[in-house]
Coordinates of C-alpha atoms and ligand atoms in Angstrom, one line a residue:
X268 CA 81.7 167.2 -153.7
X269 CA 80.6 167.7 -157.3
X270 CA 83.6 164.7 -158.3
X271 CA 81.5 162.5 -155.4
X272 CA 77.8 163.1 -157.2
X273 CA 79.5 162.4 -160.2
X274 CA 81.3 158.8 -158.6
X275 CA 77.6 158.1 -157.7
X276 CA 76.4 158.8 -160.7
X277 CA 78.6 156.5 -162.4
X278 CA 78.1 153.6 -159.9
X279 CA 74.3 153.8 -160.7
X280 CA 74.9 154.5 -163.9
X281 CA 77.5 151.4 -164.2
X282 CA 74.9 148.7 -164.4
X283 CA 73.5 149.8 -167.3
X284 CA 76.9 149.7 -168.8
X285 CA 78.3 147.0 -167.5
X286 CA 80.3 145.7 -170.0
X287 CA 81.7 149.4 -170.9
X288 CA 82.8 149.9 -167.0
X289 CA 84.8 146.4 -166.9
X290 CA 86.9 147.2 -169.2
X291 CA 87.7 150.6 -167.9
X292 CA 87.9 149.8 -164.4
X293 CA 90.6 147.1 -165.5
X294 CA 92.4 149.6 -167.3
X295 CA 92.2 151.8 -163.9
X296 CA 93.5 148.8 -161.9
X297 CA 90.7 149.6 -159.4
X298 CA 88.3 146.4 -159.8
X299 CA 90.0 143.0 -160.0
X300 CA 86.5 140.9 -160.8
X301 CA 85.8 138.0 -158.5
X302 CA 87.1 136.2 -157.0
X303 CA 89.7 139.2 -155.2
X304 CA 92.1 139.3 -152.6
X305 CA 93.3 142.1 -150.6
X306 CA 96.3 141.6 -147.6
X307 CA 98.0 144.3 -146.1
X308 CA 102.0 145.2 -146.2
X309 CA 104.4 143.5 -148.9
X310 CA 104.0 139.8 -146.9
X311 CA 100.4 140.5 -148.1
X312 CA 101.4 139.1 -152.2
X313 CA 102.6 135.5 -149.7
X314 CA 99.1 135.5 -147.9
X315 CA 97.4 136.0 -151.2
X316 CA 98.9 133.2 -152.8
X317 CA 98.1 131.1 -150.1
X318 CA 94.7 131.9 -150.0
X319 CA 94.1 132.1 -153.8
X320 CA 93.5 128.4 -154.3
X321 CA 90.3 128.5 -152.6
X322 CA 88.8 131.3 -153.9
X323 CA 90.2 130.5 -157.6
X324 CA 88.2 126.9 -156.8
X325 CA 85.0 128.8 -156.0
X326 CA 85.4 128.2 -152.5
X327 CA 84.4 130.2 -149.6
X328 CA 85.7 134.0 -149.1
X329 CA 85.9 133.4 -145.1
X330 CA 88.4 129.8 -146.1
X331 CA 90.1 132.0 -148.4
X332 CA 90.9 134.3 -145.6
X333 CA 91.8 131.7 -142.9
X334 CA 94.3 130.2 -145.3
X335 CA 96.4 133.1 -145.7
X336 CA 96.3 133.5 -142.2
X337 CA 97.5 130.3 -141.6
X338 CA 99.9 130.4 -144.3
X339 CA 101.7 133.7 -142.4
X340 CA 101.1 132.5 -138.4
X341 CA 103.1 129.7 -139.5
X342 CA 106.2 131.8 -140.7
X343 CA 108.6 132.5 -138.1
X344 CA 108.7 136.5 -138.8
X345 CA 108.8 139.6 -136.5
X346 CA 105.9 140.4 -137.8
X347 CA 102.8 137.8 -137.2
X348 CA 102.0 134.7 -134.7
X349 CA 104.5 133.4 -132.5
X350 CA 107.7 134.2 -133.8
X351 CA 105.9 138.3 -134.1
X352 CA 107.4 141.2 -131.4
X353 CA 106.9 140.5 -127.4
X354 CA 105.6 142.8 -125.1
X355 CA 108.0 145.0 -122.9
X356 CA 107.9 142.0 -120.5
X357 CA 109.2 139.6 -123.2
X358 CA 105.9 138.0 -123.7
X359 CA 104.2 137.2 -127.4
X360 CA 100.8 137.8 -127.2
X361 CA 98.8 137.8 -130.3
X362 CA 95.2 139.6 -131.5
X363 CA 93.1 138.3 -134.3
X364 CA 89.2 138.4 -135.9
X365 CA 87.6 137.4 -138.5
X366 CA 84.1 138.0 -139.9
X367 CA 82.0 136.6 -142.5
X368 CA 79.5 137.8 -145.0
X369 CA 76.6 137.2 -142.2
X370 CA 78.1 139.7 -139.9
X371 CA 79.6 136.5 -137.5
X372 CA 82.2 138.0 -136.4
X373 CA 85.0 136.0 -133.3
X374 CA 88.2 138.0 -132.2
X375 CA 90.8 137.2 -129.3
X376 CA 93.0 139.3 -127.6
X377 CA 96.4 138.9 -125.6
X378 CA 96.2 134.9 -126.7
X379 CA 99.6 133.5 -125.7
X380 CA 101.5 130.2 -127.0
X381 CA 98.5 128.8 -129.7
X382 CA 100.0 129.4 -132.8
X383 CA 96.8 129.9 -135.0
X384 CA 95.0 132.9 -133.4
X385 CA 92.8 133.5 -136.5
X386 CA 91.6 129.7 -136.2
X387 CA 91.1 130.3 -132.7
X388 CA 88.6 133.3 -133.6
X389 CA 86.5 131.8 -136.1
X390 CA 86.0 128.8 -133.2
X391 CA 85.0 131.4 -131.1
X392 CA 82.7 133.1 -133.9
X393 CA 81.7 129.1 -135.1
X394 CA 80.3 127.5 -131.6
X395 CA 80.2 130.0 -129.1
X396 CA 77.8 132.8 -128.2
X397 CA 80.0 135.2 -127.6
X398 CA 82.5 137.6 -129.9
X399 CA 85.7 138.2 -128.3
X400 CA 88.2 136.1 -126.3
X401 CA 90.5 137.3 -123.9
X402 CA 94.1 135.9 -122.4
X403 CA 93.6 132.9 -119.9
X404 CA 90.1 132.0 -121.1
X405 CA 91.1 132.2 -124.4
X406 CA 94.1 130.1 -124.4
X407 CA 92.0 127.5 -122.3
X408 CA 89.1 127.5 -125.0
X409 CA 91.8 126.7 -127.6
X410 CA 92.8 124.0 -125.9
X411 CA 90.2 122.6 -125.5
X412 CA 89.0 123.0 -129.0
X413 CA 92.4 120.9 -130.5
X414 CA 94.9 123.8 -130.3
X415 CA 97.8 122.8 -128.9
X416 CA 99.9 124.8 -126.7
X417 CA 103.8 126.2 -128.3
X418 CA 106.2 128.2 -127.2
X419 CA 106.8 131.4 -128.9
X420 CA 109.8 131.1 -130.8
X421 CA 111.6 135.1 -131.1
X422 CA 112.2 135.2 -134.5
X423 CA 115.8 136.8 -135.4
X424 CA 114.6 139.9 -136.0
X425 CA 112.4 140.1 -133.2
X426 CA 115.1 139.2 -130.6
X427 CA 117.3 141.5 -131.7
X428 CA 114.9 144.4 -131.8
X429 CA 113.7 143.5 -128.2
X430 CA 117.5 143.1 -127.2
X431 CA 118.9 146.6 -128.3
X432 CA 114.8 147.5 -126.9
X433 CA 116.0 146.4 -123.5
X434 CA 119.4 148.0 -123.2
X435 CA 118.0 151.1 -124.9
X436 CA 114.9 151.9 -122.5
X437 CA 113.7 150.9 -118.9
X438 CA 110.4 149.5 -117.8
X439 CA 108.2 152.2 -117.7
X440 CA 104.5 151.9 -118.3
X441 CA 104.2 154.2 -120.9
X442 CA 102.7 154.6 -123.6
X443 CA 104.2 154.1 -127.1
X444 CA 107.9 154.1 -125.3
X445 CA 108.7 151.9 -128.4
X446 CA 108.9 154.9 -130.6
X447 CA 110.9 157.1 -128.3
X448 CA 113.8 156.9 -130.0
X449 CA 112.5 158.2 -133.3
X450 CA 111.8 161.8 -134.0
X451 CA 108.8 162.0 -131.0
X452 CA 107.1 160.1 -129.0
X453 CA 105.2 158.2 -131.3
X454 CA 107.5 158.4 -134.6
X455 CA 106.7 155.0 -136.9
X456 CA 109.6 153.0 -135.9
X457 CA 111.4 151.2 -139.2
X458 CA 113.8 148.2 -138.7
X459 CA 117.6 147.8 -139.5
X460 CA 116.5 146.7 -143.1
X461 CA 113.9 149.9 -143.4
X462 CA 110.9 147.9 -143.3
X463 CA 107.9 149.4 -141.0
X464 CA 107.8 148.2 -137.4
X465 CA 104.2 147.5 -137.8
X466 CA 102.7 143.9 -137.0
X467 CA 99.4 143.0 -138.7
X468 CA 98.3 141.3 -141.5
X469 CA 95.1 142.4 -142.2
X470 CA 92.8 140.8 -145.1
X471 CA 89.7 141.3 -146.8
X472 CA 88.3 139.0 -149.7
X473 CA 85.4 138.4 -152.1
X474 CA 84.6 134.7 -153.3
X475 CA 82.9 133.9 -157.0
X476 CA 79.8 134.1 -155.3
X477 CA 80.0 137.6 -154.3
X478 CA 80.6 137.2 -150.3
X479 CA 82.7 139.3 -148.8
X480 CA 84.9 138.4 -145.7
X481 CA 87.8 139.8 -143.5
X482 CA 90.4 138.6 -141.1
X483 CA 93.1 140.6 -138.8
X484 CA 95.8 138.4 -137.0
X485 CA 99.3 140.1 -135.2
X486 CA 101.3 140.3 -132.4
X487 CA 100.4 143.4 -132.4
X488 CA 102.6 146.9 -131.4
X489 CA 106.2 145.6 -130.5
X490 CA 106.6 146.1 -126.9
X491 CA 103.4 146.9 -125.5
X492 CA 102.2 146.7 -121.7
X493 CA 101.3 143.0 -121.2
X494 CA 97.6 143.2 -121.6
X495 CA 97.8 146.2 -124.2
X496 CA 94.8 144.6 -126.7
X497 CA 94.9 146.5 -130.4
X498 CA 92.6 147.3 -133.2
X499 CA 93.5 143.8 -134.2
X500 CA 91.4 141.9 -132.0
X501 CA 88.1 144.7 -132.5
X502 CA 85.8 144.6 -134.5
X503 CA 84.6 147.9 -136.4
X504 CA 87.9 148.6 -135.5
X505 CA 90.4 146.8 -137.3
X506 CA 88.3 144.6 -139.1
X507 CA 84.6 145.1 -140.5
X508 CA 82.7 144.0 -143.4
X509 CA 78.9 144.2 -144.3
X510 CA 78.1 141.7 -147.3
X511 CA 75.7 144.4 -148.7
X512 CA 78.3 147.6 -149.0
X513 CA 81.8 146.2 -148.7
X514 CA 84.7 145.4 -145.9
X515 CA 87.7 147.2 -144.9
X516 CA 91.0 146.9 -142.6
X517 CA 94.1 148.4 -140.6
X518 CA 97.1 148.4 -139.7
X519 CA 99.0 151.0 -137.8
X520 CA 99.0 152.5 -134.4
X521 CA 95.4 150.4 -133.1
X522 CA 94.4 153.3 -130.3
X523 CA 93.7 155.5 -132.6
X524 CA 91.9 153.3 -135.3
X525 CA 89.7 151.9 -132.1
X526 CA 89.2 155.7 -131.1
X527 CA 87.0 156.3 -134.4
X528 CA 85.7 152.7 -135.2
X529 CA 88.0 153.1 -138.0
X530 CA 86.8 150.2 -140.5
X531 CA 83.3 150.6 -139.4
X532 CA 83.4 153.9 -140.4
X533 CA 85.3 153.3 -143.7
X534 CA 82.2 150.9 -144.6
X535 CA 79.8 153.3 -143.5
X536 CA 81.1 155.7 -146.3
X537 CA 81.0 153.3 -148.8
X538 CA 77.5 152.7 -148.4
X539 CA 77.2 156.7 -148.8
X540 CA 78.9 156.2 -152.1
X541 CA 82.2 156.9 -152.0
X542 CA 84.5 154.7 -153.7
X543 CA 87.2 152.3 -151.3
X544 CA 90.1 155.4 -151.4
X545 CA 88.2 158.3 -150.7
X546 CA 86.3 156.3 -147.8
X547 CA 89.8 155.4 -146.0
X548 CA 91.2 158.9 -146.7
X549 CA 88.2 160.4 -145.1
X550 CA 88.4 157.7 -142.0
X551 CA 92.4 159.4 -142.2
X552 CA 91.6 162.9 -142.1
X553 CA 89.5 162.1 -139.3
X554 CA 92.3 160.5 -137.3
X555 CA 94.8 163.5 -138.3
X556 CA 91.8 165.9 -137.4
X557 CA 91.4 164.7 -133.9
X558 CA 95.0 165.1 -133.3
X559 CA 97.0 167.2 -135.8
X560 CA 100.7 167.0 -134.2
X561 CA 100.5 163.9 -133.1
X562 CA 99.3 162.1 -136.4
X563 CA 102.0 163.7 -137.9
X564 CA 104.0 161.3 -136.2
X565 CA 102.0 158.0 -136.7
X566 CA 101.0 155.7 -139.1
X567 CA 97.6 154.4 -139.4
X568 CA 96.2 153.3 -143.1
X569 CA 93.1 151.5 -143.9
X570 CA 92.3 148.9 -147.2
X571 CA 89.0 148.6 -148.4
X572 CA 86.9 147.2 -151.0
X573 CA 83.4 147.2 -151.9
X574 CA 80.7 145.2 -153.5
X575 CA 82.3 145.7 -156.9
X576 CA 85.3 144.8 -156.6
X577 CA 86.7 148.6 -156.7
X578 CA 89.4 148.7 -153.7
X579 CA 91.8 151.4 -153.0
X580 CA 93.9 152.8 -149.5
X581 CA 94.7 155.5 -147.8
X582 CA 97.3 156.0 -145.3
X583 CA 99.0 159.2 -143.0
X584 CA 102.6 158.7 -143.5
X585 CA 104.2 157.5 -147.0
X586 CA 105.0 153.7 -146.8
X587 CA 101.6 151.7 -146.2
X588 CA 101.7 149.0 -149.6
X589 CA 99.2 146.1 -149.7
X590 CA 99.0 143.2 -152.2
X591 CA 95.9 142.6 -154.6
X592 CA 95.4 139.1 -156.1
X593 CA 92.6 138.8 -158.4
X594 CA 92.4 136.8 -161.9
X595 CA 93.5 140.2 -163.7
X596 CA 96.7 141.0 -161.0
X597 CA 98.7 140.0 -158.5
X598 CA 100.8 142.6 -157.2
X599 CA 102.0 145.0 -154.3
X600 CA 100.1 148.4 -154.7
X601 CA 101.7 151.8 -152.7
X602 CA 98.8 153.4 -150.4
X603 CA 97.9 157.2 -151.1
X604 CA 99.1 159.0 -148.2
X605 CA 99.0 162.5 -146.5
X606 CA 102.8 162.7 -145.2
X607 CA 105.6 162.0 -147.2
X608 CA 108.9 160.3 -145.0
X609 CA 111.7 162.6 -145.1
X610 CA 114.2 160.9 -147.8
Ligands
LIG1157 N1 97.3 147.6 -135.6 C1 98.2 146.8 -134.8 C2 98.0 147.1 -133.3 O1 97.8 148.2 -133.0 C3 99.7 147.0 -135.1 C4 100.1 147.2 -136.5 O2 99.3 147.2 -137.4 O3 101.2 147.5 -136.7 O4 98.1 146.2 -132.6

């Protein structure tokens, strides 16, 4: 508590000595200046690079954001758009939101065969009156807004993970039966080549002009029911940014970020003052709080970033790394975390 009152402190302290607090807030590698860039998982440095020539033109945060989501729906990759994990019934569905420095906000949810989700949602958030999109109705209002329709293409990891998936488990309507073969029933699941079976690339951004914005897009959980809808596609959830305190976002196991309002909440503690980190590892402790065994067995971590610039993470297990591009860095930072992985 006393190290908190003395974080605020400094913050109101900080604009008397500006100058003083840039340089050491370089030298911390907290506070990147504007414009800044912040994309989860290692794919994150990619998406950064795509979106970095918009913000380093003085364009728009919320461009910025679309860019790089763009950029990565268009990879054919296990891990986002239409090459990303199927359902258990072999079906690619994707989630994604966006939100902007007005609070607009546009998700969709279980969107099948339109290969820009994240495009989709800020149509949604652009011209209608409504927030989220679901399934049928959303694939039809993509079509008729110039998507066209595609057919998922199972990238190689993908198919081979659903492949050994089907020989490996029945049909069963349970769930998180995707991480039944780890050590419980909802053990992170890693891939042959040890990366995390998570899905989501989740990114939050600050222009030159100070706005902040936010994007989610995935295929969410490999081998979900068929309807199964994520912290992805929710806002306050997976995504949520308020242009006056700062914006944060997740990836991980999406019930139990929804369960809490997980980014909302990680905002909400910002405006109390604490700095990006201690904000997600308090949104943490809440998810491990509600559920002590079982978050012992999940991963869940949360990026955030506030008005400054400051960022930092926070994550249950060991292994949640996300890419920061700013004009001072561009590299791939390691989340704190509360559980190490067994070597
Ligand atoms: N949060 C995503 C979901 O629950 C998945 C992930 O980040 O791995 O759909």
């Amino acid at each position: 508590m006393a190290k908190e009152m003395n974080r605020r402190k400094f913050i109101s302290l900080s604009a008397l000595t500006a100058p003083l607090f840039s340089f050491k807030a370089i030298a911390d590698n907290t506070i990147g200046g504007k414009p800044i860039i912040l994309s989860t998982w290692d794919e994150g440095k990619n998406v950064n690079a795509a979106a970095w020539p918009v913000l380093s033109k003085k364009g728009r945060a919320l461009d910025a954001i679309e860019a790089g989501a763009v950029y990565v729906e268009d990879k054919i990759s296990c891990c986002v758009g239409l090459g990303g994990n199927p359902d258990r019934d072999g079906t690619v569905t994707l989630d994604a939101c966006i939100m902007d420095e007005h609070a607009n906000c546009g998700a969709v949810a279980g969107l099948e065969q339109i290969k820009h989700p994240l495009s989709v949602a800020r149509k949604v958030m652009e011209t209608t009156p409504h927030v989220l999109l679901v399934g049928n109705g959303a694939q039809k209002f993509a079509l008729q807004n110039g998507f066209t329709k595609e057919p998922a293409i199972l990238s190689e990891d993908a198919r081979k993970e659903y492949e050994s998936w089907l020989k490996k488990n029945e049909y069963q309507p349970t769930i998180n039966i995707e991480n039944k073969n780890q050590n419980g029933p909802f053990a992170p699941v890693f891939f042959d080549d040890g990366s995390p079976n998570h899905d989501t690339m989740g990114m939050i951004a600050m222009d030159t002009a100070g706005n902040l914005s936010g994007g989610v897009t995935t295929s969410g959980m490999a081998f979900k029911i068929h309807g199964r809808v994520g912290d992805s596609a929710v806002i306050g959830a997976g995504l949520f940014v308020d242009n006056e305190v700062g914006a944060a976002t997740s990836s991980g196991v999406g019930e139990e970020v929804i369960r809490i309002c997980g980014t909302h909440l990680v905002v909400e503690f910002m405006r109390q003052g604490y700095s990006p980190e201690l904000a997600c590892k308090k949104v943490v402790q809440r998810i491990i709080k509600r559920d002590p065994a079982k978050a012992k067995t999940i991963q869940v971590g949360f990026v955030a970033m506030n008005k400054k610039g400051e960022y930092g993470a926070y994550s249950i297990q060991e292994g949640f790394v996300y890419a920061v591009k700013s004009s001072v860095e561009d590299k791939i930072h390691s989340s704190k975390y509360f559980y190490k992985q067994p070597a």
